Amino acid sequence: MCVRGALRIEAQQWCTRNPALGAADQWEQRVLAEFDQRVAKGEKAEAVEHHEFVTEPTGRYFRFMKAIPMQPVCTQCHGPAEQITEATKQQLANEYPFDRATGYSVGQVRGAVRESDPGEQVGGPLALGSARLPEHARGHQDILRGIELRDQIE
């Protein structure tokens, strides 16, 4: 997770590798289910995204999610058990004893990057270009896309 001011950037998935880092909330679960349905109907996982304003007990938020599609390289750690080497299985068991993030196939939605921005900042300037994003999010235009969408619909 990356937090800059009140902007939150997280990666969420159906099946967690490390439950200590948290699991998808009810909204995220609903959107992940929608992503799976859209991909099952033929939409390309790399193009799947969702955005909306939501009201939560702590206020109004703009939420944006962009699917993380399974790529061939991802199967080394997240693929079907028969495709994961014994050495990798052992390392996963040692480092993540509660791991459930395996069994995926290329093209499936493995999870999503999520941006959450408090409503009171909607329309305000966000200097995300200078933000320090986590390594897995660097170079992704997904979060900037979310901010662009937020500004368009507000």
Short mmCIF file of N, CA and C in Angstrom, two decimals:
data_model
loop_
_atom_site.label_atom_id
_atom_site.label_comp_id
_atom_site.label_asym_id
_atom_site.label_seq_id
_atom_site.Cartn_x
_atom_site.Cartn_y
_atom_site.Cartn_z
N MET A 1 0.84 -1.17 0.00
CA MET A 1 0.00 0.00 0.00
C MET A 1 0.89 1.24 0.00
N CYS A 2 0.44 2.25 -0.68
CA CYS A 2 1.12 3.54 -0.70
C CYS A 2 0.10 4.59 -0.27
N VAL A 3 0.47 5.44 0.67
CA VAL A 3 -0.42 6.50 1.11
C VAL A 3 0.30 7.82 0.88
N ARG A 4 -0.33 8.73 0.15
CA ARG A 4 0.24 10.06 -0.08
C ARG A 4 -0.85 11.04 0.28
N GLY A 5 -0.66 11.76 1.36
CA GLY A 5 -1.73 12.61 1.85
C GLY A 5 -2.87 11.68 2.23
N ALA A 6 -4.01 11.86 1.61
CA ALA A 6 -5.15 10.99 1.89
C ALA A 6 -5.37 9.97 0.77
N LEU A 7 -4.61 10.06 -0.31
CA LEU A 7 -4.73 9.12 -1.43
C LEU A 7 -4.15 7.78 -1.02
N ARG A 8 -4.91 6.70 -1.23
CA ARG A 8 -4.43 5.35 -0.89
C ARG A 8 -4.34 4.53 -2.16
N ILE A 9 -3.23 3.84 -2.32
CA ILE A 9 -3.02 2.96 -3.46
C ILE A 9 -2.71 1.58 -2.90
N GLU A 10 -3.49 0.59 -3.30
CA GLU A 10 -3.32 -0.77 -2.80
C GLU A 10 -3.48 -1.76 -3.93
N ALA A 11 -2.95 -2.95 -3.70
CA ALA A 11 -3.21 -4.08 -4.59
C ALA A 11 -4.11 -5.04 -3.82
N GLN A 12 -5.19 -5.47 -4.43
CA GLN A 12 -6.11 -6.41 -3.80
C GLN A 12 -6.25 -7.65 -4.67
N GLN A 13 -6.58 -8.76 -4.03
CA GLN A 13 -6.79 -9.99 -4.77
C GLN A 13 -7.81 -10.85 -4.05
N TRP A 14 -8.40 -11.76 -4.80
CA TRP A 14 -9.36 -12.70 -4.26
C TRP A 14 -8.72 -13.56 -3.18
N CYS A 15 -7.63 -14.18 -3.55
CA CYS A 15 -6.96 -15.13 -2.68
C CYS A 15 -5.66 -14.51 -2.20
N THR A 16 -5.55 -14.31 -0.91
CA THR A 16 -4.40 -13.60 -0.37
C THR A 16 -3.17 -14.49 -0.23
N ARG A 17 -2.03 -13.90 -0.42
CA ARG A 17 -0.76 -14.56 -0.16
C ARG A 17 -0.37 -14.34 1.29
N ASN A 18 -0.59 -13.13 1.78
CA ASN A 18 -0.22 -12.78 3.15
C ASN A 18 -1.42 -12.10 3.81
N PRO A 19 -2.26 -12.87 4.53
CA PRO A 19 -3.47 -12.28 5.12
C PRO A 19 -3.18 -11.19 6.15
N ALA A 20 -1.95 -11.13 6.67
CA ALA A 20 -1.61 -10.08 7.63
C ALA A 20 -1.66 -8.70 6.98
N LEU A 21 -1.55 -8.64 5.65
CA LEU A 21 -1.62 -7.36 4.94
C LEU A 21 -3.05 -6.95 4.62
N GLY A 22 -4.01 -7.79 4.99
CA GLY A 22 -5.40 -7.46 4.77
C GLY A 22 -5.99 -8.19 3.58
N ALA A 23 -7.29 -8.15 3.50
CA ALA A 23 -8.02 -8.81 2.42
C ALA A 23 -8.95 -7.78 1.78
N ALA A 24 -9.46 -8.14 0.63
CA ALA A 24 -10.38 -7.26 -0.09
C ALA A 24 -11.62 -6.99 0.76
N ASP A 25 -12.05 -5.72 0.79
CA ASP A 25 -13.27 -5.39 1.51
C ASP A 25 -14.49 -5.74 0.65
N GLN A 26 -15.68 -5.47 1.15
CA GLN A 26 -16.91 -5.86 0.45
C GLN A 26 -17.00 -5.21 -0.93
N TRP A 27 -16.68 -3.94 -1.05
CA TRP A 27 -16.72 -3.25 -2.35
C TRP A 27 -15.72 -3.88 -3.30
N GLU A 28 -14.50 -4.13 -2.83
CA GLU A 28 -13.46 -4.72 -3.67
C GLU A 28 -13.84 -6.13 -4.12
N GLN A 29 -14.44 -6.91 -3.23
CA GLN A 29 -14.90 -8.25 -3.59
C GLN A 29 -15.95 -8.19 -4.69
N ARG A 30 -16.88 -7.24 -4.58
CA ARG A 30 -17.92 -7.09 -5.60
C ARG A 30 -17.30 -6.74 -6.95
N VAL A 31 -16.35 -5.80 -6.94
CA VAL A 31 -15.72 -5.38 -8.19
C VAL A 31 -14.86 -6.50 -8.77
N LEU A 32 -14.13 -7.24 -7.93
CA LEU A 32 -13.34 -8.38 -8.42
C LEU A 32 -14.25 -9.43 -9.06
N ALA A 33 -15.42 -9.68 -8.46
CA ALA A 33 -16.37 -10.63 -9.04
C ALA A 33 -16.86 -10.12 -10.40
N GLU A 34 -17.11 -8.82 -10.49
CA GLU A 34 -17.52 -8.21 -11.76
C GLU A 34 -16.41 -8.37 -12.80
N PHE A 35 -15.16 -8.17 -12.39
CA PHE A 35 -14.03 -8.34 -13.30
C PHE A 35 -14.00 -9.76 -13.86
N ASP A 36 -14.16 -10.75 -12.97
CA ASP A 36 -14.17 -12.15 -13.42
C ASP A 36 -15.28 -12.41 -14.43
N GLN A 37 -16.46 -11.85 -14.18
CA GLN A 37 -17.58 -12.03 -15.10
C GLN A 37 -17.29 -11.38 -16.45
N ARG A 38 -16.71 -10.22 -16.44
CA ARG A 38 -16.41 -9.52 -17.69
C ARG A 38 -15.38 -10.28 -18.51
N VAL A 39 -14.35 -10.82 -17.85
CA VAL A 39 -13.33 -11.60 -18.54
C VAL A 39 -13.94 -12.90 -19.07
N ALA A 40 -14.83 -13.52 -18.30
CA ALA A 40 -15.49 -14.75 -18.75
C ALA A 40 -16.33 -14.50 -20.00
N LYS A 41 -16.82 -13.28 -20.17
CA LYS A 41 -17.61 -12.92 -21.35
C LYS A 41 -16.76 -12.48 -22.53
N GLY A 42 -15.42 -12.50 -22.35
CA GLY A 42 -14.53 -12.22 -23.47
C GLY A 42 -13.75 -10.92 -23.41
N GLU A 43 -14.00 -10.08 -22.41
CA GLU A 43 -13.24 -8.85 -22.29
C GLU A 43 -11.80 -9.19 -21.87
N LYS A 44 -10.83 -8.49 -22.42
CA LYS A 44 -9.42 -8.71 -22.08
C LYS A 44 -9.16 -8.20 -20.66
N ALA A 45 -8.52 -9.04 -19.84
CA ALA A 45 -8.28 -8.68 -18.44
C ALA A 45 -7.49 -7.39 -18.30
N GLU A 46 -6.55 -7.15 -19.21
CA GLU A 46 -5.72 -5.94 -19.09
C GLU A 46 -6.51 -4.66 -19.34
N ALA A 47 -7.71 -4.76 -19.89
CA ALA A 47 -8.53 -3.58 -20.17
C ALA A 47 -9.63 -3.37 -19.13
N VAL A 48 -9.76 -4.28 -18.19
CA VAL A 48 -10.87 -4.24 -17.23
C VAL A 48 -10.56 -3.25 -16.10
N GLU A 49 -11.48 -2.32 -15.89
CA GLU A 49 -11.36 -1.34 -14.82
C GLU A 49 -12.76 -0.94 -14.35
N HIS A 50 -12.82 -0.31 -13.19
CA HIS A 50 -14.10 0.13 -12.62
C HIS A 50 -13.83 1.36 -11.76
N HIS A 51 -14.77 2.31 -11.78
CA HIS A 51 -14.65 3.48 -10.91
C HIS A 51 -16.04 3.94 -10.49
N GLU A 52 -16.09 4.51 -9.29
CA GLU A 52 -17.34 5.08 -8.79
C GLU A 52 -17.07 5.86 -7.51
N PHE A 53 -18.02 6.72 -7.14
CA PHE A 53 -17.98 7.38 -5.86
C PHE A 53 -18.77 6.53 -4.89
N VAL A 54 -18.25 6.35 -3.68
CA VAL A 54 -18.92 5.55 -2.66
C VAL A 54 -18.98 6.36 -1.37
N THR A 55 -20.04 6.12 -0.62
CA THR A 55 -20.17 6.74 0.70
C THR A 55 -19.92 5.67 1.74
N GLU A 56 -18.96 5.94 2.61
CA GLU A 56 -18.58 5.01 3.67
C GLU A 56 -18.78 5.72 5.00
N PRO A 57 -18.69 4.99 6.11
CA PRO A 57 -18.87 5.64 7.42
C PRO A 57 -17.90 6.81 7.66
N THR A 58 -16.73 6.77 7.03
CA THR A 58 -15.75 7.84 7.23
C THR A 58 -15.84 8.95 6.19
N GLY A 59 -16.78 8.86 5.26
CA GLY A 59 -16.94 9.92 4.27
C GLY A 59 -17.17 9.41 2.86
N ARG A 60 -17.08 10.34 1.93
CA ARG A 60 -17.30 10.04 0.50
C ARG A 60 -15.95 9.84 -0.17
N TYR A 61 -15.83 8.79 -0.98
CA TYR A 61 -14.58 8.45 -1.63
C TYR A 61 -14.79 8.16 -3.10
N PHE A 62 -13.79 8.51 -3.89
CA PHE A 62 -13.71 8.05 -5.27
C PHE A 62 -12.86 6.79 -5.23
N ARG A 63 -13.39 5.71 -5.80
CA ARG A 63 -12.64 4.46 -5.84
C ARG A 63 -12.46 4.03 -7.29
N PHE A 64 -11.26 3.59 -7.59
CA PHE A 64 -10.90 3.13 -8.93
C PHE A 64 -10.13 1.82 -8.78
N MET A 65 -10.50 0.83 -9.58
CA MET A 65 -9.76 -0.43 -9.61
C MET A 65 -9.43 -0.80 -11.04
N LYS A 66 -8.24 -1.33 -11.23
CA LYS A 66 -7.74 -1.79 -12.53
C LYS A 66 -7.25 -3.22 -12.33
N ALA A 67 -7.74 -4.13 -13.18
CA ALA A 67 -7.39 -5.54 -13.06
C ALA A 67 -5.90 -5.78 -13.25
N ILE A 68 -5.37 -6.75 -12.51
CA ILE A 68 -4.02 -7.25 -12.72
C ILE A 68 -4.17 -8.61 -13.41
N PRO A 69 -3.89 -8.66 -14.71
CA PRO A 69 -4.05 -9.93 -15.42
C PRO A 69 -2.87 -10.87 -15.20
N MET A 70 -3.15 -12.15 -15.16
CA MET A 70 -2.09 -13.16 -15.06
C MET A 70 -1.31 -13.19 -16.37
N GLN A 71 0.00 -13.10 -16.25
CA GLN A 71 0.91 -13.20 -17.38
C GLN A 71 1.65 -14.54 -17.25
N PRO A 72 2.27 -15.04 -18.32
CA PRO A 72 3.00 -16.31 -18.22
C PRO A 72 4.01 -16.36 -17.08
N VAL A 73 4.74 -15.28 -16.84
CA VAL A 73 5.74 -15.28 -15.78
C VAL A 73 5.10 -15.42 -14.39
N CYS A 74 3.86 -14.97 -14.24
CA CYS A 74 3.16 -15.02 -12.95
C CYS A 74 2.90 -16.45 -12.50
N THR A 75 2.80 -17.38 -13.46
CA THR A 75 2.46 -18.77 -13.11
C THR A 75 3.55 -19.44 -12.30
N GLN A 76 4.76 -18.89 -12.31
CA GLN A 76 5.84 -19.48 -11.52
C GLN A 76 5.51 -19.51 -10.03
N CYS A 77 4.75 -18.52 -9.57
CA CYS A 77 4.37 -18.44 -8.16
C CYS A 77 2.87 -18.49 -7.93
N HIS A 78 2.06 -18.13 -8.95
CA HIS A 78 0.61 -18.03 -8.77
C HIS A 78 -0.17 -19.03 -9.62
N GLY A 79 0.51 -19.85 -10.40
CA GLY A 79 -0.17 -20.77 -11.31
C GLY A 79 -0.69 -22.01 -10.63
N PRO A 80 -1.18 -22.96 -11.44
CA PRO A 80 -1.64 -24.25 -10.91
C PRO A 80 -0.49 -24.98 -10.22
N ALA A 81 -0.80 -25.74 -9.19
CA ALA A 81 0.21 -26.43 -8.38
C ALA A 81 1.19 -27.23 -9.22
N GLU A 82 0.70 -27.88 -10.27
CA GLU A 82 1.57 -28.73 -11.09
C GLU A 82 2.58 -27.92 -11.92
N GLN A 83 2.38 -26.62 -12.03
CA GLN A 83 3.30 -25.76 -12.78
C GLN A 83 4.29 -25.03 -11.88
N ILE A 84 4.15 -25.16 -10.57
CA ILE A 84 5.04 -24.48 -9.63
C ILE A 84 6.10 -25.49 -9.18
N THR A 85 7.38 -25.09 -9.27
CA THR A 85 8.46 -26.01 -8.91
C THR A 85 8.40 -26.33 -7.42
N GLU A 86 9.00 -27.46 -7.06
CA GLU A 86 9.03 -27.86 -5.65
C GLU A 86 9.78 -26.83 -4.80
N ALA A 87 10.86 -26.28 -5.35
CA ALA A 87 11.63 -25.27 -4.61
C ALA A 87 10.77 -24.04 -4.33
N THR A 88 9.99 -23.62 -5.32
CA THR A 88 9.11 -22.46 -5.13
C THR A 88 8.01 -22.78 -4.14
N LYS A 89 7.43 -23.97 -4.24
CA LYS A 89 6.39 -24.38 -3.29
C LYS A 89 6.92 -24.34 -1.86
N GLN A 90 8.15 -24.82 -1.68
CA GLN A 90 8.75 -24.83 -0.34
C GLN A 90 8.97 -23.42 0.17
N GLN A 91 9.48 -22.55 -0.70
CA GLN A 91 9.71 -21.16 -0.30
C GLN A 91 8.40 -20.47 0.04
N LEU A 92 7.37 -20.70 -0.77
CA LEU A 92 6.06 -20.10 -0.48
C LEU A 92 5.51 -20.62 0.85
N ALA A 93 5.68 -21.91 1.11
CA ALA A 93 5.20 -22.50 2.37
C ALA A 93 5.93 -21.90 3.57
N ASN A 94 7.23 -21.66 3.41
CA ASN A 94 8.01 -21.08 4.50
C ASN A 94 7.67 -19.62 4.74
N GLU A 95 7.57 -18.84 3.67
CA GLU A 95 7.36 -17.40 3.80
C GLU A 95 5.89 -17.02 3.96
N TYR A 96 4.99 -17.82 3.40
CA TYR A 96 3.56 -17.51 3.43
C TYR A 96 2.77 -18.76 3.80
N PRO A 97 2.78 -19.13 5.09
CA PRO A 97 2.12 -20.38 5.48
C PRO A 97 0.62 -20.41 5.23
N PHE A 98 0.00 -19.25 5.05
CA PHE A 98 -1.45 -19.20 4.80
C PHE A 98 -1.77 -18.81 3.37
N ASP A 99 -0.81 -19.01 2.48
CA ASP A 99 -0.94 -18.63 1.07
C ASP A 99 -2.13 -19.32 0.40
N ARG A 100 -2.94 -18.51 -0.29
CA ARG A 100 -4.04 -19.03 -1.10
C ARG A 100 -4.00 -18.44 -2.50
N ALA A 101 -2.88 -17.78 -2.85
CA ALA A 101 -2.79 -17.06 -4.12
C ALA A 101 -2.16 -17.90 -5.23
N THR A 102 -2.64 -19.12 -5.38
CA THR A 102 -2.17 -19.99 -6.46
C THR A 102 -3.37 -20.57 -7.20
N GLY A 103 -3.09 -21.24 -8.30
CA GLY A 103 -4.16 -21.88 -9.06
C GLY A 103 -4.69 -21.04 -10.21
N TYR A 104 -4.06 -19.92 -10.47
CA TYR A 104 -4.51 -19.04 -11.55
C TYR A 104 -3.94 -19.48 -12.89
N SER A 105 -4.63 -19.11 -13.97
CA SER A 105 -4.19 -19.39 -15.33
C SER A 105 -3.92 -18.07 -16.06
N VAL A 106 -3.07 -18.13 -17.07
CA VAL A 106 -2.77 -16.94 -17.87
C VAL A 106 -4.07 -16.36 -18.43
N GLY A 107 -4.21 -15.04 -18.31
CA GLY A 107 -5.40 -14.35 -18.81
C GLY A 107 -6.45 -14.10 -17.74
N GLN A 108 -6.39 -14.82 -16.62
CA GLN A 108 -7.35 -14.58 -15.54
C GLN A 108 -6.99 -13.29 -14.81
N VAL A 109 -7.96 -12.77 -14.06
CA VAL A 109 -7.72 -11.63 -13.19
C VAL A 109 -7.17 -12.19 -11.88
N ARG A 110 -5.92 -11.82 -11.56
CA ARG A 110 -5.29 -12.29 -10.32
C ARG A 110 -5.62 -11.36 -9.16
N GLY A 111 -5.92 -10.13 -9.46
CA GLY A 111 -6.22 -9.13 -8.45
C GLY A 111 -6.43 -7.80 -9.13
N ALA A 112 -6.24 -6.73 -8.37
CA ALA A 112 -6.43 -5.40 -8.94
C ALA A 112 -5.64 -4.38 -8.15
N VAL A 113 -5.27 -3.31 -8.83
CA VAL A 113 -4.70 -2.14 -8.18
C VAL A 113 -5.88 -1.24 -7.87
N ARG A 114 -5.91 -0.72 -6.64
CA ARG A 114 -7.02 0.13 -6.24
C ARG A 114 -6.51 1.48 -5.76
N GLU A 115 -7.19 2.53 -6.20
CA GLU A 115 -6.94 3.88 -5.71
C GLU A 115 -8.19 4.32 -4.97
N SER A 116 -7.99 4.93 -3.82
CA SER A 116 -9.10 5.47 -3.04
C SER A 116 -8.73 6.90 -2.66
N ASP A 117 -9.61 7.83 -2.95
CA ASP A 117 -9.33 9.24 -2.75
C ASP A 117 -10.53 9.88 -2.05
N PRO A 118 -10.33 10.51 -0.89
CA PRO A 118 -11.45 11.13 -0.18
C PRO A 118 -12.18 12.15 -1.05
N GLY A 119 -13.49 12.18 -0.94
CA GLY A 119 -14.32 13.07 -1.74
C GLY A 119 -14.01 14.53 -1.57
N GLU A 120 -13.55 14.93 -0.37
CA GLU A 120 -13.28 16.35 -0.20
C GLU A 120 -12.10 16.82 -1.03
N GLN A 121 -11.30 15.89 -1.55
CA GLN A 121 -10.19 16.28 -2.41
C GLN A 121 -10.54 16.18 -3.88
N VAL A 122 -11.73 15.67 -4.17
CA VAL A 122 -12.11 15.50 -5.55
C VAL A 122 -12.09 16.84 -6.27
N GLY A 123 -11.43 16.85 -7.41
CA GLY A 123 -11.31 18.07 -8.19
C GLY A 123 -10.12 18.91 -7.78
N GLY A 124 -9.50 18.55 -6.64
CA GLY A 124 -8.33 19.30 -6.19
C GLY A 124 -7.07 18.76 -6.84
N PRO A 125 -6.00 19.50 -6.71
CA PRO A 125 -4.75 19.07 -7.33
C PRO A 125 -4.14 17.89 -6.60
N LEU A 126 -3.67 16.92 -7.33
CA LEU A 126 -2.95 15.79 -6.76
C LEU A 126 -1.63 15.67 -7.49
N ALA A 127 -0.55 15.77 -6.79
CA ALA A 127 0.77 15.70 -7.40
C ALA A 127 1.26 14.26 -7.42
N LEU A 128 0.48 13.38 -7.99
CA LEU A 128 0.86 11.97 -8.00
C LEU A 128 2.11 11.74 -8.84
N GLY A 129 2.36 12.58 -9.82
CA GLY A 129 3.54 12.40 -10.64
C GLY A 129 4.81 12.42 -9.82
N SER A 130 4.81 13.12 -8.69
CA SER A 130 5.99 13.17 -7.85
C SER A 130 5.90 12.21 -6.67
N ALA A 131 4.79 11.46 -6.58
CA ALA A 131 4.61 10.53 -5.46
C ALA A 131 5.57 9.35 -5.58
N ARG A 132 5.91 8.80 -4.47
CA ARG A 132 6.74 7.60 -4.43
C ARG A 132 5.79 6.40 -4.42
N LEU A 133 5.60 5.80 -5.57
CA LEU A 133 4.71 4.65 -5.68
C LEU A 133 5.46 3.39 -5.30
N PRO A 134 4.76 2.37 -4.80
CA PRO A 134 5.42 1.11 -4.53
C PRO A 134 5.98 0.53 -5.83
N GLU A 135 7.00 -0.30 -5.71
CA GLU A 135 7.70 -0.83 -6.88
C GLU A 135 6.75 -1.46 -7.88
N HIS A 136 5.76 -2.23 -7.40
CA HIS A 136 4.86 -2.92 -8.33
C HIS A 136 3.93 -1.96 -9.07
N ALA A 137 3.81 -0.71 -8.59
CA ALA A 137 2.92 0.25 -9.24
C ALA A 137 3.67 1.24 -10.12
N ARG A 138 4.99 1.31 -9.98
CA ARG A 138 5.75 2.27 -10.78
C ARG A 138 5.62 1.96 -12.25
N GLY A 139 5.46 3.01 -13.03
CA GLY A 139 5.36 2.83 -14.47
C GLY A 139 3.94 2.53 -14.92
N HIS A 140 3.04 2.21 -13.99
CA HIS A 140 1.65 1.94 -14.36
C HIS A 140 0.92 3.25 -14.55
N GLN A 141 0.12 3.31 -15.55
CA GLN A 141 -0.69 4.50 -15.78
C GLN A 141 -2.06 4.33 -15.13
N ASP A 142 -2.27 3.18 -14.48
CA ASP A 142 -3.58 2.85 -13.93
C ASP A 142 -4.07 3.89 -12.92
N ILE A 143 -3.20 4.30 -12.01
CA ILE A 143 -3.62 5.23 -10.98
C ILE A 143 -3.88 6.61 -11.59
N LEU A 144 -3.03 7.02 -12.50
CA LEU A 144 -3.27 8.29 -13.18
C LEU A 144 -4.58 8.24 -13.95
N ARG A 145 -4.90 7.09 -14.52
CA ARG A 145 -6.17 6.90 -15.22
C ARG A 145 -7.33 7.09 -14.25
N GLY A 146 -7.20 6.55 -13.04
CA GLY A 146 -8.24 6.71 -12.04
C GLY A 146 -8.45 8.16 -11.66
N ILE A 147 -7.37 8.89 -11.50
CA ILE A 147 -7.47 10.30 -11.15
C ILE A 147 -8.12 11.08 -12.30
N GLU A 148 -7.73 10.75 -13.52
CA GLU A 148 -8.32 11.39 -14.70
C GLU A 148 -9.83 11.15 -14.74
N LEU A 149 -10.26 9.91 -14.51
CA LEU A 149 -11.69 9.59 -14.51
C LEU A 149 -12.42 10.33 -13.40
N ARG A 150 -11.81 10.36 -12.23
CA ARG A 150 -12.42 11.04 -11.09
C ARG A 150 -12.67 12.49 -11.43
N ASP A 151 -11.68 13.16 -12.01
CA ASP A 151 -11.83 14.56 -12.34
C ASP A 151 -12.88 14.80 -13.42
N GLN A 152 -13.06 13.86 -14.33
CA GLN A 152 -14.03 14.00 -15.40
C GLN A 152 -15.46 13.88 -14.92
N ILE A 153 -15.70 13.00 -13.93
CA ILE A 153 -17.09 12.74 -13.54
C ILE A 153 -17.55 13.59 -12.37
N GLU A 154 -16.64 14.28 -11.71
CA GLU A 154 -17.06 15.10 -10.57
C GLU A 154 -17.58 16.45 -11.03
#
